[in-house]
XYZ file of C-alpha atoms in Angstrom:
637
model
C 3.194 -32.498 76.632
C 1.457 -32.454 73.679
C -1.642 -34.981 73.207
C -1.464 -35.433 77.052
C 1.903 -36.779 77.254
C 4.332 -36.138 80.056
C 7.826 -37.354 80.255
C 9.047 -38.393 83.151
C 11.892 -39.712 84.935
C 12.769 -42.173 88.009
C 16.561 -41.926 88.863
C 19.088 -43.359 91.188
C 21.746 -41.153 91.492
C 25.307 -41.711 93.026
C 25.597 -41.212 96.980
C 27.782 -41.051 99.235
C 26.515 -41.626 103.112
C 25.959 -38.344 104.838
C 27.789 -36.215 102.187
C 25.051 -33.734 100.957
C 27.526 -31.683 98.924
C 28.617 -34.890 97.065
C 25.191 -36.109 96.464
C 23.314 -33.203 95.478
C 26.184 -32.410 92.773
C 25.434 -35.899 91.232
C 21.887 -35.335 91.085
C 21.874 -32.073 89.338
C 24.016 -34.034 86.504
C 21.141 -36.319 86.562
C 18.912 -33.290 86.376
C 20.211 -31.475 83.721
C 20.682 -34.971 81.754
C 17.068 -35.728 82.218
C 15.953 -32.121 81.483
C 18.106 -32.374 78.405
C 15.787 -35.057 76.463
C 12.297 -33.291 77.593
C 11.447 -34.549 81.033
C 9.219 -33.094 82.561
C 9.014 -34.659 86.150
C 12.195 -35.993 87.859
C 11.988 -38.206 90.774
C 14.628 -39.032 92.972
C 14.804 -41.523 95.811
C 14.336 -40.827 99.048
C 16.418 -39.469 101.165
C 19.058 -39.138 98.301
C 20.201 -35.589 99.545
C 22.006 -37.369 102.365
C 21.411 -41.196 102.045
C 19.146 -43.145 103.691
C 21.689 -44.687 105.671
C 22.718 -42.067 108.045
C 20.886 -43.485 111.374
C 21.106 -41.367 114.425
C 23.314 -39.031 112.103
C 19.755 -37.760 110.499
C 19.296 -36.345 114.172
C 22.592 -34.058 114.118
C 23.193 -30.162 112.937
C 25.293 -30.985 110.786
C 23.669 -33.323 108.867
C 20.420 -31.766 108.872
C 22.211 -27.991 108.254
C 24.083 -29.458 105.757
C 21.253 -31.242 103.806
C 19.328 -27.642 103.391
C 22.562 -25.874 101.713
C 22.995 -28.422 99.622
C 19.210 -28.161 98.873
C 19.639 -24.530 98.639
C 22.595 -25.427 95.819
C 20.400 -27.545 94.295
C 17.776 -24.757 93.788
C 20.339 -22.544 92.797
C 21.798 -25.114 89.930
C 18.472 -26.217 88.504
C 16.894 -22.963 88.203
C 16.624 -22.663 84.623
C 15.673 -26.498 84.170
C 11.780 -26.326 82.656
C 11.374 -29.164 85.220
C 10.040 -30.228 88.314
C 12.432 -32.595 90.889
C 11.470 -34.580 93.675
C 14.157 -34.862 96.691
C 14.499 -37.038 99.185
C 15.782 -35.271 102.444
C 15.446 -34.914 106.495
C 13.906 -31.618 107.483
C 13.345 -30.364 111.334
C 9.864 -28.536 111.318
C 8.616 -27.413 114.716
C 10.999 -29.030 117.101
C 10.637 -32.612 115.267
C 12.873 -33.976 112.484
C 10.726 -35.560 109.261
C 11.631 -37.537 106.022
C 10.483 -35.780 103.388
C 10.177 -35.136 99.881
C 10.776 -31.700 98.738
C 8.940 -30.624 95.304
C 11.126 -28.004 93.449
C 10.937 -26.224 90.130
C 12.344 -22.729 88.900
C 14.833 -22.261 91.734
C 11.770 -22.097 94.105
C 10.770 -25.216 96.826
C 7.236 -25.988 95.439
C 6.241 -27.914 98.921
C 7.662 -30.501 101.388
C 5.575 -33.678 101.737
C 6.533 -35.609 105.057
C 6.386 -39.643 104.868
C 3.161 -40.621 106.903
C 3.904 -44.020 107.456
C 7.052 -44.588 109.366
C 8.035 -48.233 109.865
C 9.573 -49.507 113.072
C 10.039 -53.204 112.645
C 12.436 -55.612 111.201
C 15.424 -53.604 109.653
C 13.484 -50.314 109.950
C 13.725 -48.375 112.850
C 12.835 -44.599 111.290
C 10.330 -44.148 114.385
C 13.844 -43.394 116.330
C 14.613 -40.131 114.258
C 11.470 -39.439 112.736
C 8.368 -38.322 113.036
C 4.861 -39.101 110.811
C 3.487 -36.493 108.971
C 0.042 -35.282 108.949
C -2.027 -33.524 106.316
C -1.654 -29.675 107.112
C 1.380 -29.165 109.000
C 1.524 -25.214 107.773
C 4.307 -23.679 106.528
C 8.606 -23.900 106.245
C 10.825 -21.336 106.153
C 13.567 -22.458 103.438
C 16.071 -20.213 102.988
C 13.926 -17.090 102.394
C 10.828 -18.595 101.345
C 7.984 -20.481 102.990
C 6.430 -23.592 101.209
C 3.911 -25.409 102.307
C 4.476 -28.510 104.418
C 2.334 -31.725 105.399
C 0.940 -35.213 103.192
C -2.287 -33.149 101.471
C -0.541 -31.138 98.308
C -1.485 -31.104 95.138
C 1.203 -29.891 92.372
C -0.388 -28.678 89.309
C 0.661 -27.392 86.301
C -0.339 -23.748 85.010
C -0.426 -24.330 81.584
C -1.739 -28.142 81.990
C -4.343 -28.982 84.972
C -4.153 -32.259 84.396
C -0.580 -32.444 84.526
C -1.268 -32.869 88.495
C 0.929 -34.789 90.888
C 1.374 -35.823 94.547
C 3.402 -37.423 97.128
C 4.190 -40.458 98.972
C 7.171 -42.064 100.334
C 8.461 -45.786 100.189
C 6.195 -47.490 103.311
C 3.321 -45.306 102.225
C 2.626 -47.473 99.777
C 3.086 -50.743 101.542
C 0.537 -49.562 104.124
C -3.260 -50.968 104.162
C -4.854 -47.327 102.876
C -1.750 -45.904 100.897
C -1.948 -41.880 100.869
C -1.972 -41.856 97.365
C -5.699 -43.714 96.768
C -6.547 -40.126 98.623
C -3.908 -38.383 96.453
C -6.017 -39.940 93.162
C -9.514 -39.333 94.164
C -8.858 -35.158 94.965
C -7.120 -35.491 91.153
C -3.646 -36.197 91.095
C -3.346 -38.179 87.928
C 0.460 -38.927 88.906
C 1.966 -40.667 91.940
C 5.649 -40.192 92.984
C 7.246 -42.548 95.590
C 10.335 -41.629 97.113
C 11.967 -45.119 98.004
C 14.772 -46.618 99.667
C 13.529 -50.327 99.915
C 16.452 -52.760 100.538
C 16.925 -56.029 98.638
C 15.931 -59.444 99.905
C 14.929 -63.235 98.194
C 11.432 -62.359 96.650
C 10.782 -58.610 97.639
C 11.056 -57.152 94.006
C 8.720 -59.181 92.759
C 6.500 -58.541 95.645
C 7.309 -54.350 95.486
C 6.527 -54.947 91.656
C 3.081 -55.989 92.513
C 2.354 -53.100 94.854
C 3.427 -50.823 92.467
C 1.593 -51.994 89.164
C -1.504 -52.730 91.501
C -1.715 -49.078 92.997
C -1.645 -47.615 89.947
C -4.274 -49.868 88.989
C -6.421 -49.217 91.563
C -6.351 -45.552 91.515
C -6.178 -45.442 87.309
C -2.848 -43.415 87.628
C 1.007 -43.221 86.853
C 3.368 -44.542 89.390
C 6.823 -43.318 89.585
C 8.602 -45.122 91.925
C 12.176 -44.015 92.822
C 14.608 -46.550 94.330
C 17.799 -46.478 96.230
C 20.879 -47.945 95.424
C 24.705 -48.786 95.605
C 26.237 -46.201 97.630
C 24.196 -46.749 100.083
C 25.588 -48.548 103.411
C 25.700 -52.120 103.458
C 26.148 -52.254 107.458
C 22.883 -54.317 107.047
C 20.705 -53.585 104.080
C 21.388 -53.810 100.757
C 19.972 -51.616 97.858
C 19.277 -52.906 94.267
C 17.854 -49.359 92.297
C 14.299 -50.757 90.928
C 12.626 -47.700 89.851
C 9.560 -48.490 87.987
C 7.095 -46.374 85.746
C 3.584 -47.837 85.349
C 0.828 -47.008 84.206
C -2.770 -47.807 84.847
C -2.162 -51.413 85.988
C 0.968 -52.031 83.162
C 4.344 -51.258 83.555
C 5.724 -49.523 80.976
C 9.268 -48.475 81.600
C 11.308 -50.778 85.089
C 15.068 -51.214 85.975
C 16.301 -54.674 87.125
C 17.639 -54.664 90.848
C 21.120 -53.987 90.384
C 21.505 -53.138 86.620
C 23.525 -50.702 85.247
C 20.929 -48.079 84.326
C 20.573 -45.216 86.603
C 18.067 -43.309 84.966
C 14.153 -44.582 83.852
C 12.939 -42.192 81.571
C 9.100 -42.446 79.684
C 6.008 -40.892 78.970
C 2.863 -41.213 80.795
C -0.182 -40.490 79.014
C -2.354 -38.224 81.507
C -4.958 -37.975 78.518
C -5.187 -41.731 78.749
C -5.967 -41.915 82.925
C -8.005 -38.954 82.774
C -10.639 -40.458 80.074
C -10.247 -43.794 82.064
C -11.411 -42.006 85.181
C -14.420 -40.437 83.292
C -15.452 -44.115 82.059
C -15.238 -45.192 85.555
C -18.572 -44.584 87.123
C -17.185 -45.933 90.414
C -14.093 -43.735 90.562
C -14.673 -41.696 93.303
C -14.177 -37.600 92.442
C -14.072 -35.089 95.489
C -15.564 -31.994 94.380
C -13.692 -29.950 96.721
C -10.363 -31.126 97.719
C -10.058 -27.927 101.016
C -12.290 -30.055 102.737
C -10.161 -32.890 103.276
C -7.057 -30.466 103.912
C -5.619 -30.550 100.475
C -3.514 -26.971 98.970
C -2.370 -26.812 95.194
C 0.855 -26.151 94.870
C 1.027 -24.280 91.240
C 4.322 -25.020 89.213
C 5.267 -23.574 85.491
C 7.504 -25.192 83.193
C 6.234 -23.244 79.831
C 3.979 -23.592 77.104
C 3.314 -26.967 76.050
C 5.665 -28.129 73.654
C 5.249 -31.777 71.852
C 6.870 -34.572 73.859
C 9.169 -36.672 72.000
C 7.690 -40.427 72.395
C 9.771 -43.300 73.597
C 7.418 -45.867 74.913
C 6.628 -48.555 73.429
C 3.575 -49.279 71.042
C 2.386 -52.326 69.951
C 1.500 -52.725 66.282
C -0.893 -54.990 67.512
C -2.749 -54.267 71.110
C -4.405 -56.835 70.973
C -1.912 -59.730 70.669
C -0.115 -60.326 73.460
C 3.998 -60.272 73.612
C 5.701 -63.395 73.913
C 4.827 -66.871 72.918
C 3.990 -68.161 76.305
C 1.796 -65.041 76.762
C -0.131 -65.797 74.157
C -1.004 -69.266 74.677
C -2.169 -68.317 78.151
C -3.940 -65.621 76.121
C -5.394 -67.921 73.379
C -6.538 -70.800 76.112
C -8.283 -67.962 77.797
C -9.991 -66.562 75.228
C -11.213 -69.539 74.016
C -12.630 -71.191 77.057
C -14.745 -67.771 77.303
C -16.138 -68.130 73.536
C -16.864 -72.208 74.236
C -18.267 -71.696 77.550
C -20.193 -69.049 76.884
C -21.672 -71.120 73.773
C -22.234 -73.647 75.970
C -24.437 -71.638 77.865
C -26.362 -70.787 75.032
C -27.046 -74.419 74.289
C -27.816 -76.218 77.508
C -30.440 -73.294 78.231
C -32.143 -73.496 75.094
C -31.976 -77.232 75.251
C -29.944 -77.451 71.871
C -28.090 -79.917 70.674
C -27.213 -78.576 66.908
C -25.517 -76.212 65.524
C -24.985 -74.569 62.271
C -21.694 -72.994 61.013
C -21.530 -71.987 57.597
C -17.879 -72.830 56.945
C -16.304 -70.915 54.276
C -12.485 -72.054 54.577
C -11.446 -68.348 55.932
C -10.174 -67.622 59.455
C -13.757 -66.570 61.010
C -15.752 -69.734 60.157
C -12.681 -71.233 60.925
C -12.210 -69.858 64.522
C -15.911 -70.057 64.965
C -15.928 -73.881 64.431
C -13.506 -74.493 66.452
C -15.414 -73.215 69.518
C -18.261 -74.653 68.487
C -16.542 -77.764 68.652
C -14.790 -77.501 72.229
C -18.300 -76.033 73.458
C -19.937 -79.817 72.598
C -17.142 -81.394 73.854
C -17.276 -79.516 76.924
C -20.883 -80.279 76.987
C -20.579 -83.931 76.406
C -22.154 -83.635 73.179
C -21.555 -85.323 69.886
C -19.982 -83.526 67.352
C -22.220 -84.611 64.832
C -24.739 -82.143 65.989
C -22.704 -79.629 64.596
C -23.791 -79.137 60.838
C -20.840 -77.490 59.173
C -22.159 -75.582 55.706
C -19.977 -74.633 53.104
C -21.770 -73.021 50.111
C -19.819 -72.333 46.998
C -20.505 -69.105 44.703
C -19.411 -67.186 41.754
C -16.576 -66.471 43.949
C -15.539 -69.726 45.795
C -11.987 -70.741 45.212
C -11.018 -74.267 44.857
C -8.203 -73.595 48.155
C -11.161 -72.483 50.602
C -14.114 -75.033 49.547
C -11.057 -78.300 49.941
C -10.133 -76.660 53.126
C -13.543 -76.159 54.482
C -14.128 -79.864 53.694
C -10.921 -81.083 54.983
C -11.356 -78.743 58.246
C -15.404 -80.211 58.670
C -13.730 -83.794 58.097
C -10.378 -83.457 60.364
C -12.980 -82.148 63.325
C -15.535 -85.376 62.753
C -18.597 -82.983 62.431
C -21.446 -83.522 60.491
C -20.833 -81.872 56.667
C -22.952 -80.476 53.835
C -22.220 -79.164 50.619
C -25.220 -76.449 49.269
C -24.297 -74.727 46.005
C -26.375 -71.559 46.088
C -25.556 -70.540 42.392
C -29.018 -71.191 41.143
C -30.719 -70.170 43.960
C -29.269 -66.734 43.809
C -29.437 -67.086 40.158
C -33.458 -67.190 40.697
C -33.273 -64.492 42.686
C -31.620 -62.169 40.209
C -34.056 -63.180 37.804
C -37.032 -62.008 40.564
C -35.572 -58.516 41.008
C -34.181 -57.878 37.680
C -30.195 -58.127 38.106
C -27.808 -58.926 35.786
C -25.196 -61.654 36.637
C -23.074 -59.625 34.760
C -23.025 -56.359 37.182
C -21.040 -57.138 39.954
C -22.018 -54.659 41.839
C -22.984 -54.767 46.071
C -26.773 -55.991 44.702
C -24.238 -59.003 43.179
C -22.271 -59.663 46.257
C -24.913 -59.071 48.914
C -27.158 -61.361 47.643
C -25.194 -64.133 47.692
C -24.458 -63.279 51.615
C -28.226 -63.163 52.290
C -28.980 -66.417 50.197
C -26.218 -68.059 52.411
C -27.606 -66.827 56.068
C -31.165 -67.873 54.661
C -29.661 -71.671 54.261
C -28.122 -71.707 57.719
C -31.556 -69.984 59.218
C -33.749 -72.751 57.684
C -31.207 -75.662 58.484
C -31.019 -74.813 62.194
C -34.738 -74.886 61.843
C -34.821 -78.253 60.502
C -32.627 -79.380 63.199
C -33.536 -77.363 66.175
C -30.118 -75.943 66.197
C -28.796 -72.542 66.816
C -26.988 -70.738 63.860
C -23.397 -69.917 65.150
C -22.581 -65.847 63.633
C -19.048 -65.899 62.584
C -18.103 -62.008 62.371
C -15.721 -60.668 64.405
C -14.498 -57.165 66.018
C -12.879 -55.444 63.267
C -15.674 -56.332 60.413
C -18.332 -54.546 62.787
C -16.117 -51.553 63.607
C -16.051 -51.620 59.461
C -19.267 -52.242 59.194
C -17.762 -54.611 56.661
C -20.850 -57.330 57.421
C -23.718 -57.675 54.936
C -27.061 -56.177 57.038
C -29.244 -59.137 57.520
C -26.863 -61.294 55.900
C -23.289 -62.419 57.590
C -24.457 -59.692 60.013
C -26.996 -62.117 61.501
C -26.642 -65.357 63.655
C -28.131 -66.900 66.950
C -25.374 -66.452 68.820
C -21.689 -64.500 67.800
C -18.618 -66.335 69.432
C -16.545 -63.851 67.636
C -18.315 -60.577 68.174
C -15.345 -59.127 70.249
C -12.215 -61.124 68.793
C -10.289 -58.576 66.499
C -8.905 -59.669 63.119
C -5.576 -59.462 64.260
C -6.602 -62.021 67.597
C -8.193 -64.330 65.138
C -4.844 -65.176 63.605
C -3.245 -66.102 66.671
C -6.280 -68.267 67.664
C -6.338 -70.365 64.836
C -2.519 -70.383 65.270
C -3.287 -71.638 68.904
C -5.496 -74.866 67.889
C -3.120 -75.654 65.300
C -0.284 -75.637 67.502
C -2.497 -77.311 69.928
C -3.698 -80.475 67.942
C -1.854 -83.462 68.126
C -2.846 -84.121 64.492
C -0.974 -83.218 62.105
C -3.419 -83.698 59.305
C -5.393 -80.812 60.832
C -2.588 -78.895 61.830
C -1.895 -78.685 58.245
C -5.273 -77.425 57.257
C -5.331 -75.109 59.703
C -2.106 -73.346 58.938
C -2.903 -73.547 54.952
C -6.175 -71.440 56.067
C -4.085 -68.805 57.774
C -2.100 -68.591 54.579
C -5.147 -67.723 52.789
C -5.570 -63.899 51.913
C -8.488 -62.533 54.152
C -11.456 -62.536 51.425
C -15.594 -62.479 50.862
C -15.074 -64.403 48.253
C -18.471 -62.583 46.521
C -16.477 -61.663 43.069
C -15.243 -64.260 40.491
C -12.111 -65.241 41.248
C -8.801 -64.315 38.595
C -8.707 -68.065 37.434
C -7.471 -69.963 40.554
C -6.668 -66.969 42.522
C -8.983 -64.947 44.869
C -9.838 -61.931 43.109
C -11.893 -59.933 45.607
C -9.367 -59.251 49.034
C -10.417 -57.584 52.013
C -7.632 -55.589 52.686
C -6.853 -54.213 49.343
C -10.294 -52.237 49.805
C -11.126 -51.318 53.831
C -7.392 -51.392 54.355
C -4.949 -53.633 56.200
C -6.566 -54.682 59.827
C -3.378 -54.194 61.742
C -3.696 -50.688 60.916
C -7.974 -50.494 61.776
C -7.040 -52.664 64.969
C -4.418 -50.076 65.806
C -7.253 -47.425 65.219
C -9.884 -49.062 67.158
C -8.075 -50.350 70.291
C -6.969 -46.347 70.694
C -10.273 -44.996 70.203
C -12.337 -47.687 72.309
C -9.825 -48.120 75.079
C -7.768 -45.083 75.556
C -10.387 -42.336 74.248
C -8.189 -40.898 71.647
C -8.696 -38.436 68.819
C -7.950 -39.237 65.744
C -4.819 -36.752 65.751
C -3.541 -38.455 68.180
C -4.176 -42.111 67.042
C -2.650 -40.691 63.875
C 0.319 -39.457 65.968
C 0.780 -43.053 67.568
C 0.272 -45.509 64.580
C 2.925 -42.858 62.833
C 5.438 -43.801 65.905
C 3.978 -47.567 65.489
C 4.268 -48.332 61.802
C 6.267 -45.916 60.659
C 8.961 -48.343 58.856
C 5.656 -50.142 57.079
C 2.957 -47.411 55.869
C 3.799 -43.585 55.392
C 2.208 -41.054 56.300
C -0.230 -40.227 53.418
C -1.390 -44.244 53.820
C -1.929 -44.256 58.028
C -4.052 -40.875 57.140
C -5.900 -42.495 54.313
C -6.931 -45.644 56.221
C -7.311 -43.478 59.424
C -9.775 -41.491 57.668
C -11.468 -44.345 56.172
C -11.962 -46.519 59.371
C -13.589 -43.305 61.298
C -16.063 -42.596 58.086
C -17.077 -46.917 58.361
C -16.837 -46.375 62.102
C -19.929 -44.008 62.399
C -21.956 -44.611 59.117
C -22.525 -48.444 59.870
C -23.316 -47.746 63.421
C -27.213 -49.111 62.539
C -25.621 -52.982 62.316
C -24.247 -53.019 65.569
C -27.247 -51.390 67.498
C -29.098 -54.742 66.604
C -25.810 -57.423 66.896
C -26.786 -61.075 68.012
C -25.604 -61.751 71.346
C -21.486 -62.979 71.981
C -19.320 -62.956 75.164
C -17.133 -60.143 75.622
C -13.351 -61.301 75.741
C -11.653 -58.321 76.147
C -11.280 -54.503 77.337
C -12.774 -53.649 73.822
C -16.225 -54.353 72.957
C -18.486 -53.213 70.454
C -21.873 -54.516 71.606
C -25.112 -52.392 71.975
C -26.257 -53.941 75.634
C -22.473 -53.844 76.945
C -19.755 -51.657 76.007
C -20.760 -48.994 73.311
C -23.726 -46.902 72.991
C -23.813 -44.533 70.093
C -26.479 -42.987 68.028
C -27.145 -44.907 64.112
C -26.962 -41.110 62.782
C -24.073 -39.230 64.764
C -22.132 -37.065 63.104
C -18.526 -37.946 62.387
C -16.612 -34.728 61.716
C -14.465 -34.205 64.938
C -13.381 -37.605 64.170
C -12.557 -36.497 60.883
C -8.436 -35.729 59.928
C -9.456 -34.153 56.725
């Protein structure tokens, strides 16, 4: 459970209809199986002591005598598993029988949670042999120990607080106000469901939808354990979909009727509980007695480190899957146009100036620019794309940022600045011949002054071309590239920007600019502020602030999940472990948190830019930080 993780498990067992013996023997395999590999929390479905088939049987002795020995040999099998199980089971508790969920752990029964919401309609008639549970419903005696009984329990971890879980069973969660919204606001950052849903045209998708948006809703993990074959097929069929999610995204789910019996991942309760503390609107009760809530305390050990199965993407930012990412990409891009467009129509525009360099951010940024006139009715030739060769320029990014300007039918100019910063080294005494950041900065300076005074000329609005990762990096010259009008790519990582470019190239019916477009995302990422190695570019991005899949990697983990840098170092380790080693995540690590908090300053005074995405860097939105905070718990070394 180390770095907040806990592994858990949803698993559909073997059963056999009203044979406790039989089914309780197959779910301690399952068990110790489970136990075997690290998990921590075992769910089974419910009912799965006897079957949720039984009918009127569920009101006989002998079922409901023989469900608590085999209970009791369940307790008796697992009592040296460092786990906690979840069993489904029918339990008589003053004079009225209930369909519970019993919580176990060390040979001990932890607490019995009765269903609350007992449907009666359709192909559910449970209202015949059971009754609904209420919050306090006192004690039962199980063998030779009482455990607490009723919906309010809380089951809590000694050695881990937040490792806290509770209850609710299949229709509970279908209901209008499920019992575990309550269940997440008095601090259970897990949610088990106990499920025996049967199969029909449509439900799973439906059931899917309940489960990912619960755990959405109450910024938890859902473990939701399902029924299947074994059960009777007198009229219902069951299909087995347990499902893990977490926090709106499911991260581990069987198909109905596949093969695999057991759902095993990790849940990071680190994750939900600094999502909560983000989330001013989250409801927190202070004191969880006073709506009729007990903690049930469980101990599995010491906190060992949790072997990691999950997946993580290299890049958190990109979505999986072609299709996803053109729905993505179209997104994305309507809210950087339209939120340009804004810009202009208030401010009575109809220019704009993008200095077009030939890389992937003046490239992206045009583009918008372009689909925000359109959008506005406006002619293209308001848009003054600038491309101003340097010392550094490369004959591959000025013919591409003319060819790009041409293939879009905006209006083009062609400013050589060489002199002009020449003049200026000659006013403050620098040598052409020290290429030092005095060298390079001035020619980013000289090049925002050109756009400045040309969107004067033309009453037009200069169009800021940075995006996410450069001011995470600080890696923006300070009242230079750094400055614009208005920033269509102030929250669009490096890694996004790819795929957007990608997205109008595959998009455009021509292939002239199709070509241009993908010969710019061939072109190493560069400021092109150094002289380049005869034809080549000499000066690359990447060589010196480090690859952006890893500082993407970095920042979506700080920013959106709250985590330290051991951590992050723990997960890009898991992530790109067959690309970097470990000496080269720690060195780039360590790098992007020393950027991270010296160039704070640039960011508390960014242009304004829509925000696209759960990650945002701006000072009026997302991130508030001091210019001179100290960075050393951020620190590895």
């Amino acid at each position: 459970m180390k770095d907040g993780f806990v592994k858990v498990a949803a698993v559909t067992p073997d059963v056999r209809v009203a044979d406790p013996e039989y089914n309780v023997k197959k779910m301690v395999e399952k068990a110790e199986e489970a136990a075997a590999v690290g998990v921590r929390l075992c769910v089974f479905p419910e009912m799965s002591v006897t079957g949720y088939t039984c009918g009127d049987l569920f009101l006989t002795d002998a079922l409901l005598n023989g469900a608590r020995e085999a209970l009791y040999e369940y307790l008796y099998q697992t009592a040296e598993l460092d786990m906690v199980s979840v069993l489904g089971m029918p339990l008589e508790h003053r004079g009225r029988v209930y369909n519970t969920a019993v919580a176990v752990c060390g040979g001990k029964v932890l607490g019995v949670v009765p269903k609350t919401y007992i449907p009666n309609y359709k192909e559910f008639y449970e209202a015949r042999q059971f009754a609904p549970g209420e919050p306090e419903m006192g004690e039962i005696l199980l063998g030779d120990d009482k455990a607490p009984f009723g919906t309010g329990l809380l089951f809590q971890d000694t050695w881990i607080p937040e490792f806290t879980f509770a209850i609710e069973l299949c229709e509970d969660l279908w209901a209008v106000s499920p019992p575990s919204s309550e269940h997440a606001v008095v601090g259970a950052l897990l949610i088990v469901n106990l499920s025996a849903s049967n199969e029909l045209t449509g439900k799973s998708e439906y059931r899917r939808d309940l489960v990912l948006g619960q755990s959405g809703r109450a910024v938890c993990g859902y473990i939701y354990a399902d029924a299947g074959e074994g059960e009777s097929s007198t009229d219902m069929v069951f299909a087995g979909h347990n499902m893990i999610a977490e926090n709106g995204r499911m991260i581990a789910e069987n198909k109905p009727f596949g093969d695999e019996r057991m759902l095993i991942t990790e849940i990071d309760i680190a994750k939900l509980r600094n999502m909560r503390r983000n989330l001013t609107t989250f409801p927190v009760c202070a004191d969880w007695r006073n709506v009729g809530y007990r903690r049930c305390r469980f101990d599995i050990g010491a906190p060992t480190e949790t072997m990691i199965t999950r997946k993580y993407s290299k890049l958190p930012f990109v979505p999986e899957g072609e299709s996803a990412r053109t729905e993505r990409a179209t997104l994305i891009t309507d809210i950087q146009s339209r939120g340009l467009a804004k810009r202009l129509s208030h401010t009575g525009c109809r220019d704009a100036v993008v200095g077009l360099s030939g890389g992937l951010d003046s490239t992206l940024a045009l583009l918008v620019t372009v689909k925000a006139f359109d959008h506005l009715g406006l002619s293209r030739d308001g848009i003054h794309a600038v491309t101003m060769p340097c010392f550094g320029t490369t004959d591959r990014t000025h013919d591409n940022a003319v060819r790009l300007a041409k293939e879009l039918g905006t209006d083009f100019r062609e400013i050589d600045i060489k002199e002009s910063v020449r003049g200026h080294f000659s006013d403050i005494g620098q040598s052409e011949d020290v290429h030092d950041v005095t060298y390079e900065n001035s020619q980013a300076r000289e090049r925002t002054q050109v756009l400045m005074d040309i969107a004067n000329m033309t009453n037009g609005m200069v169009i800021g071309t940075g995006d996410l990762s450069e001011l995470a990096l600080g890696w923006a010259t300070y009242n230079g590239d750094h400055m614009s009008m208005y920033g269509v790519n102030a929250s669009i990582p490096k890694t996004l920007v790819r795929y957007l470019v990608k997205y109008f190239a595959d998009s455009t019916d021509k292939e002239s600019l199709k070509t241009v477009l993908y010969d710019i995302l061939d072109t190493p990422v560069s400021p092109e502020l150094l002289p380049p190695d005869g034809d080549d570019i000499s000066q690359r991005t990447e060589d010196i602030v480090g690859p952006y899949e890893l500082h993407d990697f970095f920042l979506y983990h700080m920013m959106r999940t709250g985590a330290d840098s051991k951590k992050i170092f723990r997960l890009a380790k898991y992530a790109f472990g067959d690309e970097y080693d470990d000496e080269t995540i720690e060195h780039w690590l360590d790098t992007f948190m020393r950027r991270f908090f010296a160039q704070q300053f640039k960011r508390s005074c960014l242009p304004d830019g829509p925000k696209v995405g759960t990650v945002s860097l701006s000072p009026r939105g997302d991130w508030r930080m001091p210019s001179d905070a100290a960075d050393t718990l951020w620190r590895l070394s």
